[in-house]
Coordinates of C-alpha atoms and ligand atoms in Angstrom, one line a residue:
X1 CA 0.0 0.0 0.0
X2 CA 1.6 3.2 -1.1
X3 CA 0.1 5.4 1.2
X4 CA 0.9 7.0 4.9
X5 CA -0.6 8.0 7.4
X6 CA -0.6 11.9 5.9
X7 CA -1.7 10.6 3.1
X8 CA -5.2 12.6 1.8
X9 CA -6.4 10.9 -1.4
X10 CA -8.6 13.0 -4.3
X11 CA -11.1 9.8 -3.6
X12 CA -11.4 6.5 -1.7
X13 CA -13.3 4.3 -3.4
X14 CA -15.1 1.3 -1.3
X15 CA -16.0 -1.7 -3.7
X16 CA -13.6 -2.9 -6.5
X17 CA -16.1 -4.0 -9.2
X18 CA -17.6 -2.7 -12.4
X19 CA -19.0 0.7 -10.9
X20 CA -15.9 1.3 -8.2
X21 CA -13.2 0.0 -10.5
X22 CA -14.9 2.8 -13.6
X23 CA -14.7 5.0 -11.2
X24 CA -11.2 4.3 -10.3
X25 CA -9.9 4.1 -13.7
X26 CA -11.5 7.0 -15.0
X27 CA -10.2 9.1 -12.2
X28 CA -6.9 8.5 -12.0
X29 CA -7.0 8.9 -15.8
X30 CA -8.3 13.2 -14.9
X31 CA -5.0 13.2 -12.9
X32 CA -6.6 12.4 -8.9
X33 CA -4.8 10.3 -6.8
X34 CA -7.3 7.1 -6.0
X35 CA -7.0 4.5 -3.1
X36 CA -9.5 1.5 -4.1
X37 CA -10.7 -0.7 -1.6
X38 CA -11.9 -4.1 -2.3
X39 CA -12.2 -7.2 0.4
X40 CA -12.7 -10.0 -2.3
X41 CA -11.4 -9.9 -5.6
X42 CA -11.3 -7.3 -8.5
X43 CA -13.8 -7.2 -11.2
X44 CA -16.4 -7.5 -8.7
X45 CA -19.6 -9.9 -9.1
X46 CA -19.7 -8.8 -13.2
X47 CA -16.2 -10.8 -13.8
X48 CA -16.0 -13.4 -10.8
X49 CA -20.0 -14.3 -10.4
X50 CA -22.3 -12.5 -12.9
X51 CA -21.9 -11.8 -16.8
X52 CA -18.9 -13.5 -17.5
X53 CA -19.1 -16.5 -16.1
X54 CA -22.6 -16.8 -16.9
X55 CA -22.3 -15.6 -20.6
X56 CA -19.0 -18.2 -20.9
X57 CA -21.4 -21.3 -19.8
X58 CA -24.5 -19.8 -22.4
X59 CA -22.0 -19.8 -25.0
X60 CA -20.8 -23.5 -24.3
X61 CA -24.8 -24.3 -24.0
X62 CA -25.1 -23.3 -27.5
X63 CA -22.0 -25.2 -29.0
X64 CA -23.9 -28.5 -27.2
X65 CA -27.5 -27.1 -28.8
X66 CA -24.9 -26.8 -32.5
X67 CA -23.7 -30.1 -32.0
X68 CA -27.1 -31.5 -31.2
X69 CA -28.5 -29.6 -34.6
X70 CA -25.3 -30.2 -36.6
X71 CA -27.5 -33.0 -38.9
X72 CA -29.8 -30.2 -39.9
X73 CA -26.8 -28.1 -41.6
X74 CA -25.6 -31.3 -43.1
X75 CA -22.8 -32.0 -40.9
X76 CA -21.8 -35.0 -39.3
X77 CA -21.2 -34.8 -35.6
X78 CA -22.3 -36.9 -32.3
X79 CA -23.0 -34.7 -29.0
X80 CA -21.7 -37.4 -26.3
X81 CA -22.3 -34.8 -23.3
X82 CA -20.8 -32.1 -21.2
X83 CA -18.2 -32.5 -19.2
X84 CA -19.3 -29.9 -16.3
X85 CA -15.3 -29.9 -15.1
X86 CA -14.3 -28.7 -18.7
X87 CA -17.0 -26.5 -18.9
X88 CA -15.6 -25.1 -15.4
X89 CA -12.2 -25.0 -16.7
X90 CA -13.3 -23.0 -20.2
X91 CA -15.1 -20.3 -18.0
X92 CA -12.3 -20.1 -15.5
X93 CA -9.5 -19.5 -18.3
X94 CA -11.8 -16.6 -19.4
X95 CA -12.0 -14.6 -16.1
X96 CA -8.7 -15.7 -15.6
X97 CA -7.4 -13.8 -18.6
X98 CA -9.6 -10.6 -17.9
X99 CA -9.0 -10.5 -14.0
X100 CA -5.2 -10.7 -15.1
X101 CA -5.8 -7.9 -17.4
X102 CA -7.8 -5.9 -15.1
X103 CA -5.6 -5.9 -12.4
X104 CA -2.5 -4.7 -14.8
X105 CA -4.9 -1.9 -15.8
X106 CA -5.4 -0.4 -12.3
X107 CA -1.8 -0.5 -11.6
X108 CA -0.7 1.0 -15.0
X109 CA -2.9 4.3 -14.0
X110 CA -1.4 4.1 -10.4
X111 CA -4.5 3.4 -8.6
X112 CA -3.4 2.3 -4.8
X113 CA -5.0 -1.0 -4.7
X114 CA -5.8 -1.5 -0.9
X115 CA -6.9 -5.5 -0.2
X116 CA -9.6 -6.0 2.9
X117 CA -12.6 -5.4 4.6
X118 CA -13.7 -1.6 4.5
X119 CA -16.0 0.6 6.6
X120 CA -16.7 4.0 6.2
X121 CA -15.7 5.6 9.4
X122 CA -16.5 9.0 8.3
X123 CA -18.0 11.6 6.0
X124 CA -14.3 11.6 4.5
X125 CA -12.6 8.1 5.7
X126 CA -12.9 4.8 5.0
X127 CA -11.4 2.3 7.9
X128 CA -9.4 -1.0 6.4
X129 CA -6.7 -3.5 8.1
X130 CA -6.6 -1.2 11.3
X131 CA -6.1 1.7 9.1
X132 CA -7.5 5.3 8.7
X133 CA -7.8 5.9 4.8
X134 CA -8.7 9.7 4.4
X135 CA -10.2 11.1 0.9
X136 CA -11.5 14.2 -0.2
X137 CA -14.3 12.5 -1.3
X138 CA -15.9 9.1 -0.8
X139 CA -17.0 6.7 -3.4
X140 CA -19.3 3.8 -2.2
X141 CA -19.7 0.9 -4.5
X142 CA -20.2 -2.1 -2.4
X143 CA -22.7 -3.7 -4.9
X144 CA -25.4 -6.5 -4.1
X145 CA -25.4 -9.9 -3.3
X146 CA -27.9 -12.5 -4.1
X147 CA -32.0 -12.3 -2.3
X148 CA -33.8 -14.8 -0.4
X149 CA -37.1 -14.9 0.8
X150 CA -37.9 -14.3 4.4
X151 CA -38.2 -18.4 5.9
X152 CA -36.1 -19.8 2.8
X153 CA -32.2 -20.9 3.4
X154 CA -29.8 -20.9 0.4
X155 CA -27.8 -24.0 2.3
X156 CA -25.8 -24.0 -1.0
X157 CA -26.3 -27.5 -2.1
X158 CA -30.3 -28.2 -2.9
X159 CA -31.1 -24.9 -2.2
X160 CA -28.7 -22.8 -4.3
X161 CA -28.0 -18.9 -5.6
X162 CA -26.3 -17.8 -8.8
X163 CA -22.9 -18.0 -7.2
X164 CA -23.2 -21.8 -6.3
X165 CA -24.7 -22.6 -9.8
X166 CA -21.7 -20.9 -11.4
X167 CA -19.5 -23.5 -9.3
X168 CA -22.0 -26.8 -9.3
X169 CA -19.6 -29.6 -9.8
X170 CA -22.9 -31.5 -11.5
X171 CA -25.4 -31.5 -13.8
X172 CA -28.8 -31.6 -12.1
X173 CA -30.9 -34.5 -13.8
X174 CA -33.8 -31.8 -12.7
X175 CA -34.7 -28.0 -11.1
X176 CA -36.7 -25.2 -10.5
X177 CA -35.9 -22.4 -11.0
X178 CA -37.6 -19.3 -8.6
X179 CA -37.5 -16.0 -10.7
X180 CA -38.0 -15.9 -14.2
X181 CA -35.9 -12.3 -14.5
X182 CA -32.5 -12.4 -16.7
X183 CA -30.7 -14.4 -14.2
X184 CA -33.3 -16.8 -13.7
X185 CA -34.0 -17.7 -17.8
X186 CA -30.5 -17.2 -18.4
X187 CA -29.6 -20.8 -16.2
X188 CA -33.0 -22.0 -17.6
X189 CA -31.3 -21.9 -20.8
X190 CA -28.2 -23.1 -19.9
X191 CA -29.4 -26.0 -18.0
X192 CA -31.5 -26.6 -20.5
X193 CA -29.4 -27.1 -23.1
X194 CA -26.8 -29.4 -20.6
X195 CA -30.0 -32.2 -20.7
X196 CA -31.3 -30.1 -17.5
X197 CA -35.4 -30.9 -16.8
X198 CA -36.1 -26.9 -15.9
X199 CA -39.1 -25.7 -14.5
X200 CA -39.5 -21.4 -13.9
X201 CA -41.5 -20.5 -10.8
X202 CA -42.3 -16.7 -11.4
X203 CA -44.8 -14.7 -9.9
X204 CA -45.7 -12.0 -12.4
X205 CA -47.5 -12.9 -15.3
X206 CA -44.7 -13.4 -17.8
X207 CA -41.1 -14.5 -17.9
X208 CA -38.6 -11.6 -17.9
X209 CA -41.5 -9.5 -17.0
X210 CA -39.1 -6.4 -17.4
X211 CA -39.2 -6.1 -21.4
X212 CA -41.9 -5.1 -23.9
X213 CA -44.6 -8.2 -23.4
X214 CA -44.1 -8.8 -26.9
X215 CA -40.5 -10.0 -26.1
X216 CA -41.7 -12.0 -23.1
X217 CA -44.5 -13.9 -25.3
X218 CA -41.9 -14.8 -27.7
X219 CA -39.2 -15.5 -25.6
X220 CA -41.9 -17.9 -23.5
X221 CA -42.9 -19.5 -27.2
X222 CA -39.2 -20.3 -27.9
X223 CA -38.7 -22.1 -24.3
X224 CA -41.6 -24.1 -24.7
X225 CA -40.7 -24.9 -27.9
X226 CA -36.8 -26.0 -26.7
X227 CA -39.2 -28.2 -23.5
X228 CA -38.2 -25.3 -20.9
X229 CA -41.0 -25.5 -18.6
X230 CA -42.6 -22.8 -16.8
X231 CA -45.4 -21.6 -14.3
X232 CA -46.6 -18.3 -14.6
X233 CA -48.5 -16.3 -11.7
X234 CA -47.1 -18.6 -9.5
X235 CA -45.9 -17.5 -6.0
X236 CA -43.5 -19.5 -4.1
X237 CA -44.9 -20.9 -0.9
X238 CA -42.1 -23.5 0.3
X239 CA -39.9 -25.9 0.0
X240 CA -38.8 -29.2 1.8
X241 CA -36.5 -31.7 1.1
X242 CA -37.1 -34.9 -0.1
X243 CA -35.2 -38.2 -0.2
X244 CA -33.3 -37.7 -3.6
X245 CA -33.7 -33.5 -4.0
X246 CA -36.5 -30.5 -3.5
X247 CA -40.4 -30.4 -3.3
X248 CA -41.4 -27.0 -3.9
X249 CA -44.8 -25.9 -3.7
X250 CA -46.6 -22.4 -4.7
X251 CA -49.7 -20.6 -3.6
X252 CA -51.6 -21.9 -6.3
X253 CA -51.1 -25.2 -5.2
X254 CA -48.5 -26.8 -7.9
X255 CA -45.9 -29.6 -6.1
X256 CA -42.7 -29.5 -8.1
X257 CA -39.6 -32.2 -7.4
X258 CA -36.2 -31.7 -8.8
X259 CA -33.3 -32.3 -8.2
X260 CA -32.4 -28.5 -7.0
X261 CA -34.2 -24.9 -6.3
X262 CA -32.1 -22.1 -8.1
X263 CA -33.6 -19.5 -5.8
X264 CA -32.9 -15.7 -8.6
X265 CA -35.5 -13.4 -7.7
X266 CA -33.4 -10.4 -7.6
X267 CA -30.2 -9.2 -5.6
X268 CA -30.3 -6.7 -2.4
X269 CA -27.5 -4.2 -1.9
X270 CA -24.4 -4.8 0.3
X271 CA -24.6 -2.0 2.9
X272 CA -25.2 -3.2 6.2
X273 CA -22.6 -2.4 9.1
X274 CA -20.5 -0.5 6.4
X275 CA -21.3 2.6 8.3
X276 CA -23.2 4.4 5.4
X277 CA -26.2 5.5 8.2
X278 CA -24.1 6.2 10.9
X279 CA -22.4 8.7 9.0
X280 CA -25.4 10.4 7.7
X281 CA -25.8 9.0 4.2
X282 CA -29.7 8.7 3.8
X283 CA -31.0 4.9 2.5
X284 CA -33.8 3.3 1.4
X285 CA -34.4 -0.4 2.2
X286 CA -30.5 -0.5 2.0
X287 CA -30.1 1.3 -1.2
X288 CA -28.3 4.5 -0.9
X289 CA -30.0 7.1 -2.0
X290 CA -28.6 9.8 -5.3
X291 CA -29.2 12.3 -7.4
X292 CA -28.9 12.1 -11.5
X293 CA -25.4 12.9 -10.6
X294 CA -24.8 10.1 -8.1
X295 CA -24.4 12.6 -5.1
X296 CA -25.8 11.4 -2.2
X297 CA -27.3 14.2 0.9
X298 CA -23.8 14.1 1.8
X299 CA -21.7 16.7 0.1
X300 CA -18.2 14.3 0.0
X301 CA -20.1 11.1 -0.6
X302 CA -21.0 9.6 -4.1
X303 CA -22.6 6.2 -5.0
X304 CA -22.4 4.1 -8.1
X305 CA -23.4 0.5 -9.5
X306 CA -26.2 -1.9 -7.7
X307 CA -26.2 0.0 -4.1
X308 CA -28.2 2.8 -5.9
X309 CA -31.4 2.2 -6.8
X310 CA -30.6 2.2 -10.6
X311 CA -30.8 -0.8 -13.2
X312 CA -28.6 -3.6 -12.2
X313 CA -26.4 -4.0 -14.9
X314 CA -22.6 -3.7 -15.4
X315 CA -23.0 -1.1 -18.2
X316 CA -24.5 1.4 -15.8
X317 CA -22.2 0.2 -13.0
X318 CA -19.7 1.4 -15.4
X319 CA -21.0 4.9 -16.4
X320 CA -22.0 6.0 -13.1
X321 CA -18.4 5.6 -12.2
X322 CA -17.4 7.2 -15.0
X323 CA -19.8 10.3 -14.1
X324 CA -19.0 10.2 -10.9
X325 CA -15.1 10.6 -11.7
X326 CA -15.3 13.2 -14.2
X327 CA -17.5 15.5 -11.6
X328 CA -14.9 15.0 -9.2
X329 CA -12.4 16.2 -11.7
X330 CA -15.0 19.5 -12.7
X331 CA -15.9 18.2 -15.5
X332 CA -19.8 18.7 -16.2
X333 CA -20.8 15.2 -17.4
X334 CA -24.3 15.1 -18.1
X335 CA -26.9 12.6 -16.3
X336 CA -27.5 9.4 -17.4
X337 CA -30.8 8.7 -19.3
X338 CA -31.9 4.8 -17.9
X339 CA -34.0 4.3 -21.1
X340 CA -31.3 4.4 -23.4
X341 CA -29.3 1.8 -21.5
X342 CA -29.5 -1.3 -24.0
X343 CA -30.4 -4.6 -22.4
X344 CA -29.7 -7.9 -22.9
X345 CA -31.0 -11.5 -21.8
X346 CA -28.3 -14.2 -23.3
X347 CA -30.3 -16.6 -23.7
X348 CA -31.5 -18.8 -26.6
X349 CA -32.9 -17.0 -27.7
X350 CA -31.4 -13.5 -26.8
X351 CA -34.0 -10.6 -26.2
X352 CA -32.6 -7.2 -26.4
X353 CA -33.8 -4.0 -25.8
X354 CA -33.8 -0.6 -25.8
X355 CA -35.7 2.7 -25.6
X356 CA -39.2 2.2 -23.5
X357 CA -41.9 -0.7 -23.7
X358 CA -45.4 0.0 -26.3
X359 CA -47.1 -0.2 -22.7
X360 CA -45.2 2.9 -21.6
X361 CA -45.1 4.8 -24.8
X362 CA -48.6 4.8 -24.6
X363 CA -48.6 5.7 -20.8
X364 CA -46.4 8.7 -21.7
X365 CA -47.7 9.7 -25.0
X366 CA -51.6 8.6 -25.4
X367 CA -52.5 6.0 -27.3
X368 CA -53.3 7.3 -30.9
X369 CA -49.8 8.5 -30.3
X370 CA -48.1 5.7 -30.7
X371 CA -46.8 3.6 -33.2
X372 CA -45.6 0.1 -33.8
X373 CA -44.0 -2.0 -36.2
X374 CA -43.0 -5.5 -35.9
X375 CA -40.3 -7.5 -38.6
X376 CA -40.5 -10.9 -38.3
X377 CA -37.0 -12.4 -38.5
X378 CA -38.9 -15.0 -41.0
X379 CA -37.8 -12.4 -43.8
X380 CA -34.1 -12.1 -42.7
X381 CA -31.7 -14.1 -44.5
X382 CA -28.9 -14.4 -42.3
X383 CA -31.6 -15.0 -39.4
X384 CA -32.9 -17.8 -41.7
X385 CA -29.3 -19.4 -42.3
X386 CA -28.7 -19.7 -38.6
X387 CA -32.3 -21.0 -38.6
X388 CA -33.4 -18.3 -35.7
X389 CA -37.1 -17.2 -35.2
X390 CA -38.0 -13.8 -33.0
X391 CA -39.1 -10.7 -34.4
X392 CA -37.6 -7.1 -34.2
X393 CA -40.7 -4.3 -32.4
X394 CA -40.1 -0.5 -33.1
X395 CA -42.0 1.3 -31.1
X396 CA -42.2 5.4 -32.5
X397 CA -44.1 8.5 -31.4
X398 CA -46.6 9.2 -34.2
X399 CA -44.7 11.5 -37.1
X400 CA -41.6 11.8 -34.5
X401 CA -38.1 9.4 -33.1
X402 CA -38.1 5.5 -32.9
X403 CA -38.6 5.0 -28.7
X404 CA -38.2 1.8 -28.1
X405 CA -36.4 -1.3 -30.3
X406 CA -37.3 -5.2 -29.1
X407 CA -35.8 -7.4 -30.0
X408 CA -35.8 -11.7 -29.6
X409 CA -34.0 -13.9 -31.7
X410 CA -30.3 -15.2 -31.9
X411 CA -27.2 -13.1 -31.6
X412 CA -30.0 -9.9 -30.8
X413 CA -27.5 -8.5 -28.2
X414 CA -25.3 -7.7 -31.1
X415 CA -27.7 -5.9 -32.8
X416 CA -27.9 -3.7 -29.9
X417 CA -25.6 -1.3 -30.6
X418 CA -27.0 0.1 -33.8
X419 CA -30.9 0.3 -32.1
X420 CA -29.3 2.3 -29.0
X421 CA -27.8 4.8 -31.7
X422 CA -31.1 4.7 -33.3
X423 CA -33.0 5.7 -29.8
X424 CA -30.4 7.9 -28.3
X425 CA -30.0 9.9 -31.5
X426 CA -33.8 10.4 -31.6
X427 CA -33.5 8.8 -35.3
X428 CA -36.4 9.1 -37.4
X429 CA -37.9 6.0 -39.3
X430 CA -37.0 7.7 -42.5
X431 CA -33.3 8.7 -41.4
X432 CA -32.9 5.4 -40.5
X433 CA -34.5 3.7 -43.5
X434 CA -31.7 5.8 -45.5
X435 CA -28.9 4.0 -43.9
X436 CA -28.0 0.9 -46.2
X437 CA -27.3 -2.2 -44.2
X438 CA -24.9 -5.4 -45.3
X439 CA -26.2 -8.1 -46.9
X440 CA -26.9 -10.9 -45.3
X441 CA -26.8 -9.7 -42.1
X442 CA -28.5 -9.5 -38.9
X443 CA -28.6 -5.9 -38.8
X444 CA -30.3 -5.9 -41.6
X445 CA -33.4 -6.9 -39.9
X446 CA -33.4 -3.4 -38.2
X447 CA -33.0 -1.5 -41.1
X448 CA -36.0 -3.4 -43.1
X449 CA -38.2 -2.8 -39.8
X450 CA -36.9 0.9 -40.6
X451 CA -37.6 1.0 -43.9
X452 CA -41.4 -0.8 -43.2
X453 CA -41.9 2.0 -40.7
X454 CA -41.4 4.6 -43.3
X455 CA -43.4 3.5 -45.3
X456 CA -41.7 1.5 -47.8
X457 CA -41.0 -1.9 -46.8
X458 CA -39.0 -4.1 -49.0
X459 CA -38.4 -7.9 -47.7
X460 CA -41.6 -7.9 -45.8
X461 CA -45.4 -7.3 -47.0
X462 CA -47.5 -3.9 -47.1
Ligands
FAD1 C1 -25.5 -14.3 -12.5 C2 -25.4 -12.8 -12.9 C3 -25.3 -12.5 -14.3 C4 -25.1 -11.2 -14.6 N1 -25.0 -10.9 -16.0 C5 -24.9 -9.6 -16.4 C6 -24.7 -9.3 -17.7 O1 -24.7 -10.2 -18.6 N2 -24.6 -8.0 -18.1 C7 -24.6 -7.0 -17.1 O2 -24.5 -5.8 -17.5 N3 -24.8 -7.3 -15.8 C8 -24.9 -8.5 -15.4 N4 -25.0 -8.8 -14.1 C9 -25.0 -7.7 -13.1 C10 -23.7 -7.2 -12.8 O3 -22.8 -8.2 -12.4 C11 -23.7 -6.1 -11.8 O4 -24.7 -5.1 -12.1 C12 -22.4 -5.4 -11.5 O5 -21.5 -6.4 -11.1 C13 -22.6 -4.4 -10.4 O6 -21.3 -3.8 -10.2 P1 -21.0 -3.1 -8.7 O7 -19.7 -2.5 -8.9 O8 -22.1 -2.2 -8.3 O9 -21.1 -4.3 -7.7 P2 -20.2 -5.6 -7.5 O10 -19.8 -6.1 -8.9 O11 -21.0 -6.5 -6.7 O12 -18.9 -5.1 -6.8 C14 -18.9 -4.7 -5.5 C15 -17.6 -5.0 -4.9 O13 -17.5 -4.5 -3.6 C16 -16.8 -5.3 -2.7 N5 -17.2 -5.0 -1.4 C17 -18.4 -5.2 -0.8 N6 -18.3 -4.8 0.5 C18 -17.0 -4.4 0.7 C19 -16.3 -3.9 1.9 N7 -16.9 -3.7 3.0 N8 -15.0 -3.6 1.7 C20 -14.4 -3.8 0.5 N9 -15.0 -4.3 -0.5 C21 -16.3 -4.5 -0.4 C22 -17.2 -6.7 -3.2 O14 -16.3 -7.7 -2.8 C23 -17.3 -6.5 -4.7 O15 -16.2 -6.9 -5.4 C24 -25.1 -10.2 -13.7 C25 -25.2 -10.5 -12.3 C26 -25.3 -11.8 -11.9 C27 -25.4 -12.2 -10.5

């Protein structure tokens, strides 16, 4: 540790992953001298427990769904299983790499990397290893960790969270699943595809209830199609253990066995006993609390990532560091607008989305306001080579900017990009029905549902 005693930092950052470590980077690049604090490992849940890891296993699910398929593209090839420890080993090699990488980053822009358990001790201090670490300002970032319900024990083994299933040394022959969010549909798939029987137990009325309903109804199509099961309106009411696994039951009255619960119904934030209340920071339900600029009610205290009551995602952990850093260092970023975040569910299919649902647009604008479009991927030759189904939903403002893009179908996420272009640059159908897309190519999808928004579709009917 490079610092002493005297030692005042520009800012102390608590939390080392994707929102304290942007934070960090980005502020040591505007010249400020950064202490980071982290107590596990760098990279945070994103690189060690969340997307990467998770995206790693969805990609070797869809080489074993290839190999499976490999007879309908003509080629010759026998899936004979998954080897769960080479899966393991495949995934680890990947953080590996990028946690290797990471750490060279932060000491190439001479952040002091400080290793243990922090507290914030004051409105400008941060206590770790017996030591008083003194900033300027404060940066908390401590993130979330998986949620339980109240009377139901994640013992790790039947009863299991996202960072055991990341780890399971076995394939299930069965589960349930409780949550059918990203996290929930995103082992769904994976399972799944690894000869898992999956069953979703989700409350609300439709699986990744946060997207368009559009995207939900096709994404629930697709799964029952690929045998994933699930149970709609169904609230969890228990669980028990039985001789070989899990019984769990809902409200409705539905008995489910299986070999394991994955309980993913959402993740809580990591402040408790950290010190954020004593020292005045205000919190709700153990979020803590900010402004568009992540300031909290305390002048030298900012907060980033999933301890604010923003969308959980690393992308916005990322740029609410960023925003947060270039404050600090007087420049005038401006506030981040949560719509135009693109989001993406990796599973197969992918949904992806940006911009707001048809449901809000008409909330916001009225309904004769509103206008929608939907390209079926039917009409998309390079959707049709990879022999993918889904549709692309525009949603626009009457006469005005594309809104909202929705999109389900394989490799979606990467069309992302472009459609957050489209709904941050408050493109017109026409503007971007003039852009000329590759042929054949995914993208090409969005630009057709362009160019049938304005009027002149050309692969798909009047
Ligand atoms: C299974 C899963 C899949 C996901 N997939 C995606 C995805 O594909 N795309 C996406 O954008 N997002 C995804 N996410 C969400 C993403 O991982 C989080 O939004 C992101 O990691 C939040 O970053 P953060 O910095 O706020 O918190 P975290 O990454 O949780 O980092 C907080 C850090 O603070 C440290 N810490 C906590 N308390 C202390 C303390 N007292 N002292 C010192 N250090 C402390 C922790 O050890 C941790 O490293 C996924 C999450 C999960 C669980």
């Amino acid at each position: 540790m490079a610092n002493d005693a005297s030692t005042v930092f520009d800012v102390v950052i608590l939390g080392g992953g994707s929102g304290g470590y942007a934070a960090a980077l980005r502020a040591a690049q505007l010249g400020l001298s950064v202490a980071l604090v982290e107590k596990g490992e760098l990279g945070g849940t994103c690189l060690h427990r969340g997307c990467i890891p998770t995206k790693a296993l969805l990609h070797a699910a869809e080489i074993a769904d290839e190999t499976k398929e490999a007879a309908e593209f003509g080629v010759l090839a026998t899936f004979q299983g998954i080897d769960i420890n080479g899966v393991h080993k495949y995934k680890d090699d990947v953080i590996a790499g990028l946690y290797k990488g990471l750490q060279g980053l932060v000491a190439s822009r001479k952040v002091t990397f400080i290793q243990g358990e922090g507290k914030l001790s004051s409105q400008t201090s941060v206590d770790v290893n017996g030591q008083r670490i003194e900033g300027r300002h404060i940066v908390l970032a401590t993130g979330s960790v998986p949620k339980s319900l109240p009377g139901l024990t994640i013992d790790g083994d039947r009863v299991i969270s996202s960072d055991h299933a990341l780890k399971l040394d076995r394939i299930p022959k069965s589960a349930v699943i409780l949550g059918g969010g990203v996290i929930g549909v995103e082992f769904a798939s994976v399972w799944k595809s690894f000869g898992v029987e999956v069953t979703i137990v989700e409350a609300l009325p439709h699986l990744v209830p946060l997207e368009d309903e559009n995207s939900s109804k096709l994404l629930e199509r697709a799964f029952r199609k690929r045998g994933i099961k699930f149970e709609l309106k169904a609230r969890f009411s228990g669980v028990e253990y039985t001789e070989t696994g899990v019984r769990v039951s809902t409200e409705n009255g539905k008995q489910i066995d299986a070999d394991l619960l994955l309980v993913a119904i959402g993740r809580g934030p990591v402040s408790a006993g950290l010190g954020y209340e004593e020292n005045g920071v205000a919190m709700d339900r153990g979020y803590v609390l900010v402004d568009e600029y992540m300031r909290t009610n305390v002048p030298t205290i900012s907060a980033v990532g999933d301890l604010v009551p923003t969308l959980q995602l690393a992308h916005v952990g990322f740029a609410e560091g960023i925003l947060v850093a270039e404050r600090l260092a007087g420049l005038k970023p401006v506030p981040i607008d949560y719509d135009g975040v693109p989001r993406v569910t990796y599973s197969n299919p992918e949904v992806a989305s940006v911009g707001i649902s048809e449901a809000k647009a008409v909330e916001l604008y009225g309904k004769e306001k509103v206008v929608t479009l939907k390209y079926n991927l039917a009409g998309n030759g390079k959707s049709k080579i990879l022999k993918t189904a889904g549709e692309i939903k525009l949603v626009q403002v009457k006469d005005g900017a594309v809104v909202g893009v929705h999109m389900v179908g394989a490799r979606m996420g990467e069309q992302v990009g472009e459609a957050q272009l489209i709904y941050n640059w408050e493109a017109l159908p026409a503007e971007v029905a003039q852009l000329i897309h590759a042929h054949p190519t995914q993208s090409e999808a969005l630009g057709e549902a362009h160019l049938a928004l304005a009027g002149k579709p050309l692969h798909a009917h009047d």
